[in-house]
Amino acid sequence: MSSPGMGTHDRRGPALQPLVAWRASRIDDPLTKLKYLRSVVPRLDKSDRRMRAVLRFLPLVLVFVTVSACLVRAMVQVEPLPLHIRHVKAPVLGSEGLPDVWQVEGTKEWEIYSNGLRIDNRFSVSNHARSYQAFPVDHPEEIGQPRRTQPAGIVFHTTESQQAPFEADKNRVLKQVAESLAEYVRNHRAYNFLIDRFGRVYRIVYESDAAEHAGHSVWSDREWLYVNLNESFLGVSFEAKTEPGQEVPAVSPAQVRAAAMLVEMLRARYGISATNCVTHAQVSVNPSNMRVGYHTDWASSFPFERLGLPNNYDQPIPALFVFGFQSDATFLRVSGARLYAGVELAEERLREHAAERGLTVPLYRSLLQRLYRDRFHRPSTASAEQSE
């Protein structure tokens, strides 16, 4: 027969154990939790062998858990990122975070800006005044939006012109080729800006006017949809030539530095969102066969990060999920992996939108294509179609 004292102790221990466990669970620091358990366990049941066994190994368990948690955190912090997403900044959706750049001095022939940018105005020319409509991206069928005259974005191009060897003993030829190219671009009103291989920035078509650079094209940001971007976006072209699928930019370091300064100035002056700084390959479409990628310059090799921009190849291509355009095997071969990631994201969004409306993907795509043809398809000029 057990003694009265022992019976009272047995009844008290189990009754207190849930309270002790609850209070211990609310203590985050392992050492503090251990001190608390040691202080209360004797009041539960000193004669309980199982409890003593647990207490004997409890410090080791707590140390193991703490070390394991630290190792997990360390592994998460040092695990290398895949190559294609290293150093990628999140897209800036809106005009926040704009650089602060202003004009320091200038003449009719040149301008200098506070970030070091120098613009050559000797080839500047007028074209028709910029004027366009933007449409709500979720309801592109809506009409009645006021017309705009300020550029909403930048499309990056390459001239795809013949390239002389970029060497010191070819200096005279390189300069002649660059200025001949600037004259050709001027005559065709092809871009707003041209950057030659020495990093010289030429203003061609004034920003107040539209350049014939994008032809049939589609882009959107979080709020607005833009169609046929000659009117709504500035055209900036590099004297360069691209190859199918390449991911290393075929431009000089001077061109990259000059482009970064030019983009800073344009974003500061016109409040351009970083998400609206995109390549020709991302926006170009062919209405005759409803395919994306009619032009593929800067398909996967544009150095977004080196220009202080987010990697906009990570954005879904709007033409596919807004208007039902499609891609094909040729586009996959030419575009490269970086651009095709945007195709996959757009196709996923298209499927989601179709499911939300209770429609099959083919039916939903055909409805979007009809919307584009009926509402937005406008024949472009020959010069616009030929521009790269």
Coordinates of C-alpha atoms in Angstrom, one line a residue:
M1 CA 0.0 0.0 0.0
S2 CA 1.4 3.4 -1.0
S3 CA 1.8 6.1 1.6
P4 CA -0.6 9.1 1.6
G5 CA 2.3 11.4 0.6
M6 CA 3.2 9.4 -2.5
G7 CA -0.5 9.2 -3.6
T8 CA -0.8 12.9 -3.4
H9 CA 2.4 13.5 -5.4
D10 CA 1.2 11.1 -8.2
R11 CA -2.0 12.9 -8.6
R12 CA -0.4 16.3 -8.7
G13 CA 2.3 15.5 -11.3
P14 CA 0.0 14.5 -14.2
A15 CA -2.3 17.5 -13.5
L16 CA 0.6 20.0 -13.9
Q17 CA 2.3 18.4 -16.9
P18 CA 0.0 20.0 -19.6
L19 CA 0.5 23.5 -18.0
V20 CA 4.3 23.0 -17.9
A21 CA 4.4 21.8 -21.5
W22 CA 2.3 24.8 -22.6
R23 CA 4.5 27.3 -20.9
A24 CA 7.6 25.7 -22.2
S25 CA 6.3 25.8 -25.8
R26 CA 6.0 29.6 -25.5
I27 CA 9.7 30.0 -24.7
D28 CA 11.8 30.5 -27.8
D29 CA 15.3 30.6 -26.3
P30 CA 16.6 27.0 -25.8
L31 CA 18.7 27.8 -22.7
T32 CA 15.9 29.6 -21.0
K33 CA 13.5 26.8 -21.8
L34 CA 15.9 24.3 -20.3
K35 CA 16.3 26.3 -17.1
Y36 CA 12.5 26.5 -16.8
L37 CA 12.0 22.8 -17.2
R38 CA 14.7 22.0 -14.6
S39 CA 13.1 24.3 -12.1
V40 CA 9.6 22.8 -12.4
V41 CA 10.3 19.1 -13.0
P42 CA 11.1 18.3 -9.4
R43 CA 7.7 19.4 -8.4
L44 CA 6.2 17.0 -10.8
D45 CA 7.7 13.6 -9.9
K46 CA 11.3 13.1 -8.8
S47 CA 10.8 9.4 -8.6
D48 CA 9.6 9.0 -12.2
R49 CA 12.5 7.2 -14.0
R50 CA 11.2 8.0 -17.4
M51 CA 11.1 11.7 -16.7
R52 CA 14.7 11.5 -15.4
A53 CA 15.8 9.7 -18.6
V54 CA 14.2 12.4 -20.7
L55 CA 15.9 15.2 -18.6
R56 CA 19.2 13.5 -19.0
F57 CA 19.1 13.8 -22.8
L58 CA 17.1 17.0 -23.0
P59 CA 20.2 19.3 -23.2
L60 CA 21.6 17.3 -26.0
V61 CA 18.3 17.4 -27.9
L62 CA 18.0 21.1 -27.5
V63 CA 21.5 21.6 -28.7
F64 CA 20.9 19.4 -31.7
V65 CA 17.7 21.3 -32.6
T66 CA 19.4 24.6 -32.3
V67 CA 22.5 23.6 -34.4
S68 CA 20.2 22.0 -37.0
A69 CA 18.2 25.2 -37.4
C70 CA 21.4 27.3 -37.8
L71 CA 22.7 24.9 -40.4
V72 CA 19.5 25.0 -42.3
R73 CA 19.5 28.8 -42.3
A74 CA 23.2 28.8 -43.4
M75 CA 22.4 26.4 -46.3
V76 CA 19.6 28.6 -47.5
Q77 CA 21.8 31.7 -47.4
V78 CA 24.8 30.2 -49.3
E79 CA 23.1 27.9 -51.8
P80 CA 24.1 29.3 -55.2
L81 CA 21.3 30.6 -57.4
P82 CA 20.8 29.3 -61.0
L83 CA 22.8 31.3 -63.5
H84 CA 19.8 32.8 -65.2
I85 CA 18.4 34.4 -62.1
R86 CA 21.5 35.7 -60.4
H87 CA 21.6 39.4 -59.5
V88 CA 18.1 39.9 -61.0
K89 CA 16.3 42.9 -59.5
A90 CA 12.5 42.9 -59.1
P91 CA 10.8 44.8 -61.8
V92 CA 9.8 48.3 -60.8
L93 CA 6.1 48.6 -61.6
G94 CA 5.5 52.3 -61.8
S95 CA 7.6 55.5 -61.9
E96 CA 8.9 55.2 -58.4
G97 CA 12.7 55.1 -57.9
L98 CA 13.4 57.3 -60.9
P99 CA 17.0 58.5 -61.3
D100 CA 17.7 62.2 -60.7
V101 CA 19.4 63.5 -63.9
W102 CA 19.3 66.9 -65.4
Q103 CA 20.9 68.8 -68.4
V104 CA 24.0 70.7 -67.4
E105 CA 24.7 72.5 -70.6
G106 CA 24.1 72.3 -74.3
T107 CA 24.2 73.8 -77.8
K108 CA 22.4 73.1 -81.0
E109 CA 24.9 70.4 -81.7
W110 CA 25.4 68.7 -78.3
E111 CA 24.0 68.3 -74.8
I112 CA 25.7 67.2 -71.5
Y113 CA 23.9 65.8 -68.5
S114 CA 24.6 65.5 -64.8
N115 CA 25.3 61.7 -65.0
G116 CA 28.0 62.2 -67.7
L117 CA 25.7 61.5 -70.7
R118 CA 26.7 63.4 -73.9
I119 CA 24.2 63.6 -76.8
D120 CA 25.2 64.5 -80.4
N121 CA 22.4 66.5 -82.0
R122 CA 24.0 66.9 -85.5
F123 CA 21.6 64.3 -87.0
S124 CA 18.4 65.3 -85.2
V125 CA 15.3 65.5 -87.3
S126 CA 11.5 66.0 -86.8
N127 CA 8.8 63.5 -87.7
H128 CA 5.1 63.5 -87.0
A129 CA 4.1 64.5 -83.4
R130 CA 3.7 61.7 -80.9
S131 CA 0.1 60.9 -80.1
Y132 CA -1.5 57.6 -78.9
Q133 CA -4.0 55.9 -76.6
A134 CA -3.2 53.5 -73.8
F135 CA -5.9 50.9 -72.9
P136 CA -6.7 49.3 -69.5
V137 CA -4.8 46.1 -69.5
D138 CA -7.7 44.1 -67.9
H139 CA -10.3 45.6 -70.3
P140 CA -8.6 46.4 -73.6
E141 CA -12.0 46.7 -75.3
E142 CA -12.8 49.9 -73.4
I143 CA -12.6 53.1 -75.5
G144 CA -12.6 56.8 -74.7
Q145 CA -9.1 57.0 -73.0
P146 CA -7.5 60.5 -73.6
R147 CA -4.7 60.6 -76.0
R148 CA -1.2 61.0 -74.7
T149 CA 1.9 62.7 -76.0
Q150 CA 4.6 61.7 -73.5
P151 CA 6.6 58.5 -74.2
A152 CA 5.6 55.6 -71.9
G153 CA 8.6 53.3 -72.5
I154 CA 11.7 52.4 -74.4
V155 CA 12.2 49.7 -77.0
F156 CA 15.8 48.6 -77.5
H157 CA 16.9 47.6 -81.0
T158 CA 20.1 46.6 -82.9
T159 CA 20.8 48.1 -86.3
E160 CA 21.8 44.6 -87.7
S161 CA 24.2 46.5 -89.9
Q162 CA 27.5 45.2 -91.2
Q163 CA 30.3 45.2 -88.6
A164 CA 33.9 46.2 -89.2
P165 CA 36.5 44.7 -86.7
F166 CA 36.5 46.8 -83.6
E167 CA 40.2 47.5 -83.5
A168 CA 42.4 50.6 -83.1
D169 CA 43.8 50.4 -86.6
K170 CA 40.2 50.4 -88.0
N171 CA 39.4 53.7 -86.2
R172 CA 38.9 55.8 -89.3
V173 CA 36.6 53.1 -90.9
L174 CA 34.6 52.7 -87.7
K175 CA 33.9 56.4 -87.4
Q176 CA 32.9 56.6 -91.1
V177 CA 30.6 53.7 -90.8
A178 CA 29.0 55.1 -87.6
E179 CA 28.2 58.5 -89.2
S180 CA 27.0 56.9 -92.4
L181 CA 24.7 54.8 -90.3
A182 CA 23.4 57.8 -88.4
E183 CA 22.7 59.5 -91.7
Y184 CA 20.8 56.4 -92.9
V185 CA 18.7 56.2 -89.7
R186 CA 18.0 59.9 -90.0
N187 CA 16.7 59.6 -93.5
H188 CA 14.3 56.8 -92.5
R189 CA 13.3 58.3 -89.1
A190 CA 14.1 54.9 -87.8
Y191 CA 14.9 55.5 -84.1
N192 CA 14.9 58.3 -81.6
F193 CA 18.5 57.5 -80.5
L194 CA 21.4 55.6 -81.9
I195 CA 24.5 54.4 -80.0
D196 CA 27.5 53.7 -82.1
R197 CA 30.3 51.3 -81.2
F198 CA 32.4 54.0 -79.5
G199 CA 29.5 54.8 -77.2
R200 CA 28.6 58.0 -78.9
V201 CA 24.9 58.8 -78.5
Y202 CA 23.1 60.4 -81.4
R203 CA 19.7 61.9 -81.1
I204 CA 17.9 61.2 -84.4
V205 CA 14.1 61.7 -84.1
Y206 CA 13.2 64.2 -81.3
E207 CA 11.4 62.6 -78.4
S208 CA 8.3 64.8 -79.0
D209 CA 7.9 62.9 -82.3
A210 CA 7.3 59.3 -83.1
A211 CA 10.1 57.3 -84.8
E212 CA 9.3 54.4 -87.2
H213 CA 11.0 51.7 -85.1
A214 CA 8.6 49.2 -83.7
G215 CA 5.9 48.4 -86.4
H216 CA 3.3 46.0 -85.3
S217 CA 4.0 45.6 -81.6
V218 CA 2.3 45.0 -78.2
W219 CA 3.4 45.7 -74.6
S220 CA 1.7 46.2 -71.2
D221 CA 2.6 47.2 -67.7
R222 CA 0.5 46.6 -64.6
E223 CA -2.2 49.1 -65.6
W224 CA -1.9 50.0 -69.3
L225 CA -1.8 48.2 -72.7
Y226 CA 0.2 49.7 -75.5
V227 CA -0.3 48.8 -79.2
N228 CA 2.0 49.7 -82.1
L229 CA 4.7 51.3 -80.1
N230 CA 6.1 53.7 -82.6
E231 CA 3.8 56.3 -81.0
S232 CA 4.0 55.4 -77.3
F233 CA 7.6 54.2 -76.9
L234 CA 11.0 55.7 -77.7
G235 CA 13.3 53.7 -80.0
V236 CA 16.9 53.3 -78.9
S237 CA 19.2 51.3 -81.2
F238 CA 22.7 50.0 -80.8
E239 CA 25.1 49.7 -83.7
A240 CA 25.3 45.9 -83.4
K241 CA 24.3 42.6 -84.9
T242 CA 22.7 39.7 -83.1
E243 CA 22.7 36.0 -83.7
P244 CA 19.9 33.4 -83.1
G245 CA 19.8 32.2 -79.5
Q246 CA 22.8 34.2 -78.3
E247 CA 22.9 35.3 -74.6
V248 CA 26.1 37.3 -74.6
P249 CA 25.6 40.9 -75.8
A250 CA 27.6 41.8 -79.0
V251 CA 28.2 45.4 -78.0
S252 CA 31.2 47.3 -76.7
P253 CA 31.6 48.3 -73.0
A254 CA 31.4 51.9 -74.1
Q255 CA 27.9 51.2 -75.7
V256 CA 26.7 49.7 -72.4
R257 CA 27.9 52.6 -70.3
A258 CA 26.4 55.1 -72.7
A259 CA 23.1 53.3 -72.8
A260 CA 22.9 53.2 -69.0
M261 CA 23.3 57.0 -68.9
L262 CA 20.8 57.5 -71.7
V263 CA 18.2 55.3 -70.0
E264 CA 18.7 57.2 -66.7
M265 CA 18.2 60.5 -68.4
L266 CA 15.1 59.4 -70.4
R267 CA 13.5 57.8 -67.3
A268 CA 14.1 60.9 -65.2
R269 CA 12.8 63.3 -67.9
Y270 CA 9.7 61.4 -68.9
G271 CA 8.9 59.3 -65.8
I272 CA 9.3 56.0 -67.6
S273 CA 8.8 52.9 -65.6
A274 CA 11.6 50.3 -65.6
T275 CA 9.1 47.6 -66.5
N276 CA 8.5 49.5 -69.8
C277 CA 12.1 49.2 -70.9
V278 CA 12.0 46.2 -73.2
T279 CA 13.6 44.7 -76.4
H280 CA 12.2 44.6 -79.9
A281 CA 12.0 40.8 -79.8
Q282 CA 9.7 41.0 -76.7
V283 CA 7.1 43.4 -78.4
S284 CA 7.2 42.6 -82.1
V285 CA 4.3 40.7 -83.6
N286 CA 3.1 39.5 -87.0
P287 CA -0.7 40.0 -87.5
S288 CA -0.7 38.0 -90.7
N289 CA -0.1 34.7 -88.9
M290 CA -0.8 35.9 -85.3
R291 CA 2.8 35.0 -84.2
V292 CA 5.1 36.8 -81.8
G293 CA 8.7 37.5 -82.8
Y294 CA 8.4 39.1 -86.2
H295 CA 11.7 40.9 -85.4
T296 CA 14.1 39.2 -83.0
D297 CA 16.8 41.7 -82.3
W298 CA 17.9 41.5 -78.6
A299 CA 16.0 38.2 -78.3
S300 CA 17.9 36.9 -75.2
S301 CA 21.1 38.9 -74.9
F302 CA 20.1 42.4 -73.8
P303 CA 22.2 43.4 -70.7
F304 CA 19.3 44.7 -68.6
E305 CA 21.1 44.6 -65.3
R306 CA 24.2 46.4 -66.6
L307 CA 21.9 49.3 -67.6
G308 CA 20.4 49.5 -64.1
L309 CA 17.2 47.8 -65.1
P310 CA 15.4 44.6 -63.9
N311 CA 15.6 41.5 -66.0
N312 CA 12.5 42.2 -68.1
Y313 CA 12.9 38.8 -69.8
D314 CA 11.3 37.5 -66.7
Q315 CA 8.0 39.2 -67.7
P316 CA 5.3 37.3 -69.6
I317 CA 4.9 38.5 -73.2
P318 CA 1.7 40.5 -73.3
A319 CA 0.8 39.7 -76.9
L320 CA 0.3 36.1 -76.0
F321 CA -2.1 36.4 -73.1
V322 CA -3.8 39.7 -74.0
F323 CA -4.4 39.1 -77.7
G324 CA -3.9 35.3 -78.1
F325 CA -0.8 35.5 -80.3
Q326 CA 1.2 32.3 -80.5
S327 CA 4.9 31.3 -80.7
D328 CA 6.4 28.6 -82.9
A329 CA 9.4 26.3 -83.2
T330 CA 11.3 28.9 -85.2
F331 CA 10.8 31.5 -82.6
L332 CA 12.0 29.1 -79.9
R333 CA 15.2 28.4 -81.8
V334 CA 15.9 32.0 -82.6
S335 CA 14.9 33.6 -79.3
G336 CA 16.9 31.6 -76.8
A337 CA 16.1 30.5 -73.3
R338 CA 15.8 33.9 -71.6
L339 CA 13.1 35.2 -73.9
Y340 CA 11.2 31.9 -74.1
A341 CA 10.8 32.0 -70.3
G342 CA 8.5 35.0 -71.0
V343 CA 6.5 32.9 -73.5
E344 CA 5.9 30.1 -70.9
L345 CA 4.8 32.6 -68.3
A346 CA 2.4 34.2 -70.8
E347 CA 1.0 30.8 -71.8
E348 CA 0.4 29.9 -68.2
R349 CA -1.5 33.2 -67.7
L350 CA -3.6 32.6 -70.8
R351 CA -4.7 29.2 -69.4
E352 CA -5.6 30.7 -66.1
H353 CA -7.7 33.4 -67.8
A354 CA -9.5 30.9 -69.9
A355 CA -10.3 28.7 -66.9
E356 CA -11.6 31.7 -65.0
R357 CA -14.1 32.3 -67.8
G358 CA -15.0 28.7 -68.2
L359 CA -13.6 28.5 -71.8
T360 CA -11.3 26.2 -73.5
V361 CA -7.9 27.6 -74.4
P362 CA -8.4 27.4 -78.2
L363 CA -11.8 29.2 -77.9
Y364 CA -10.5 31.8 -75.6
R365 CA -7.4 32.4 -77.8
S366 CA -9.6 32.8 -80.9
L367 CA -11.8 35.4 -79.1
L368 CA -8.7 37.4 -78.2
Q369 CA -7.3 37.3 -81.7
R370 CA -10.6 38.5 -83.0
L371 CA -10.5 41.4 -80.6
Y372 CA -7.0 42.3 -81.8
R373 CA -8.0 42.2 -85.5
D374 CA -11.2 44.1 -85.1
R375 CA -10.0 46.7 -82.8
F376 CA -6.2 47.2 -82.9
H377 CA -4.8 46.0 -86.2
R378 CA -3.5 48.9 -88.2
P379 CA -1.3 48.5 -91.3
S380 CA 2.1 50.1 -90.7
T381 CA 4.3 51.9 -93.1
A382 CA 6.9 50.0 -95.1
S383 CA 9.7 51.7 -93.2
A384 CA 8.3 50.5 -89.9
E385 CA 8.1 47.0 -91.1
Q386 CA 11.7 47.1 -92.4
S387 CA 13.2 48.6 -89.3
E388 CA 15.1 46.4 -87.0

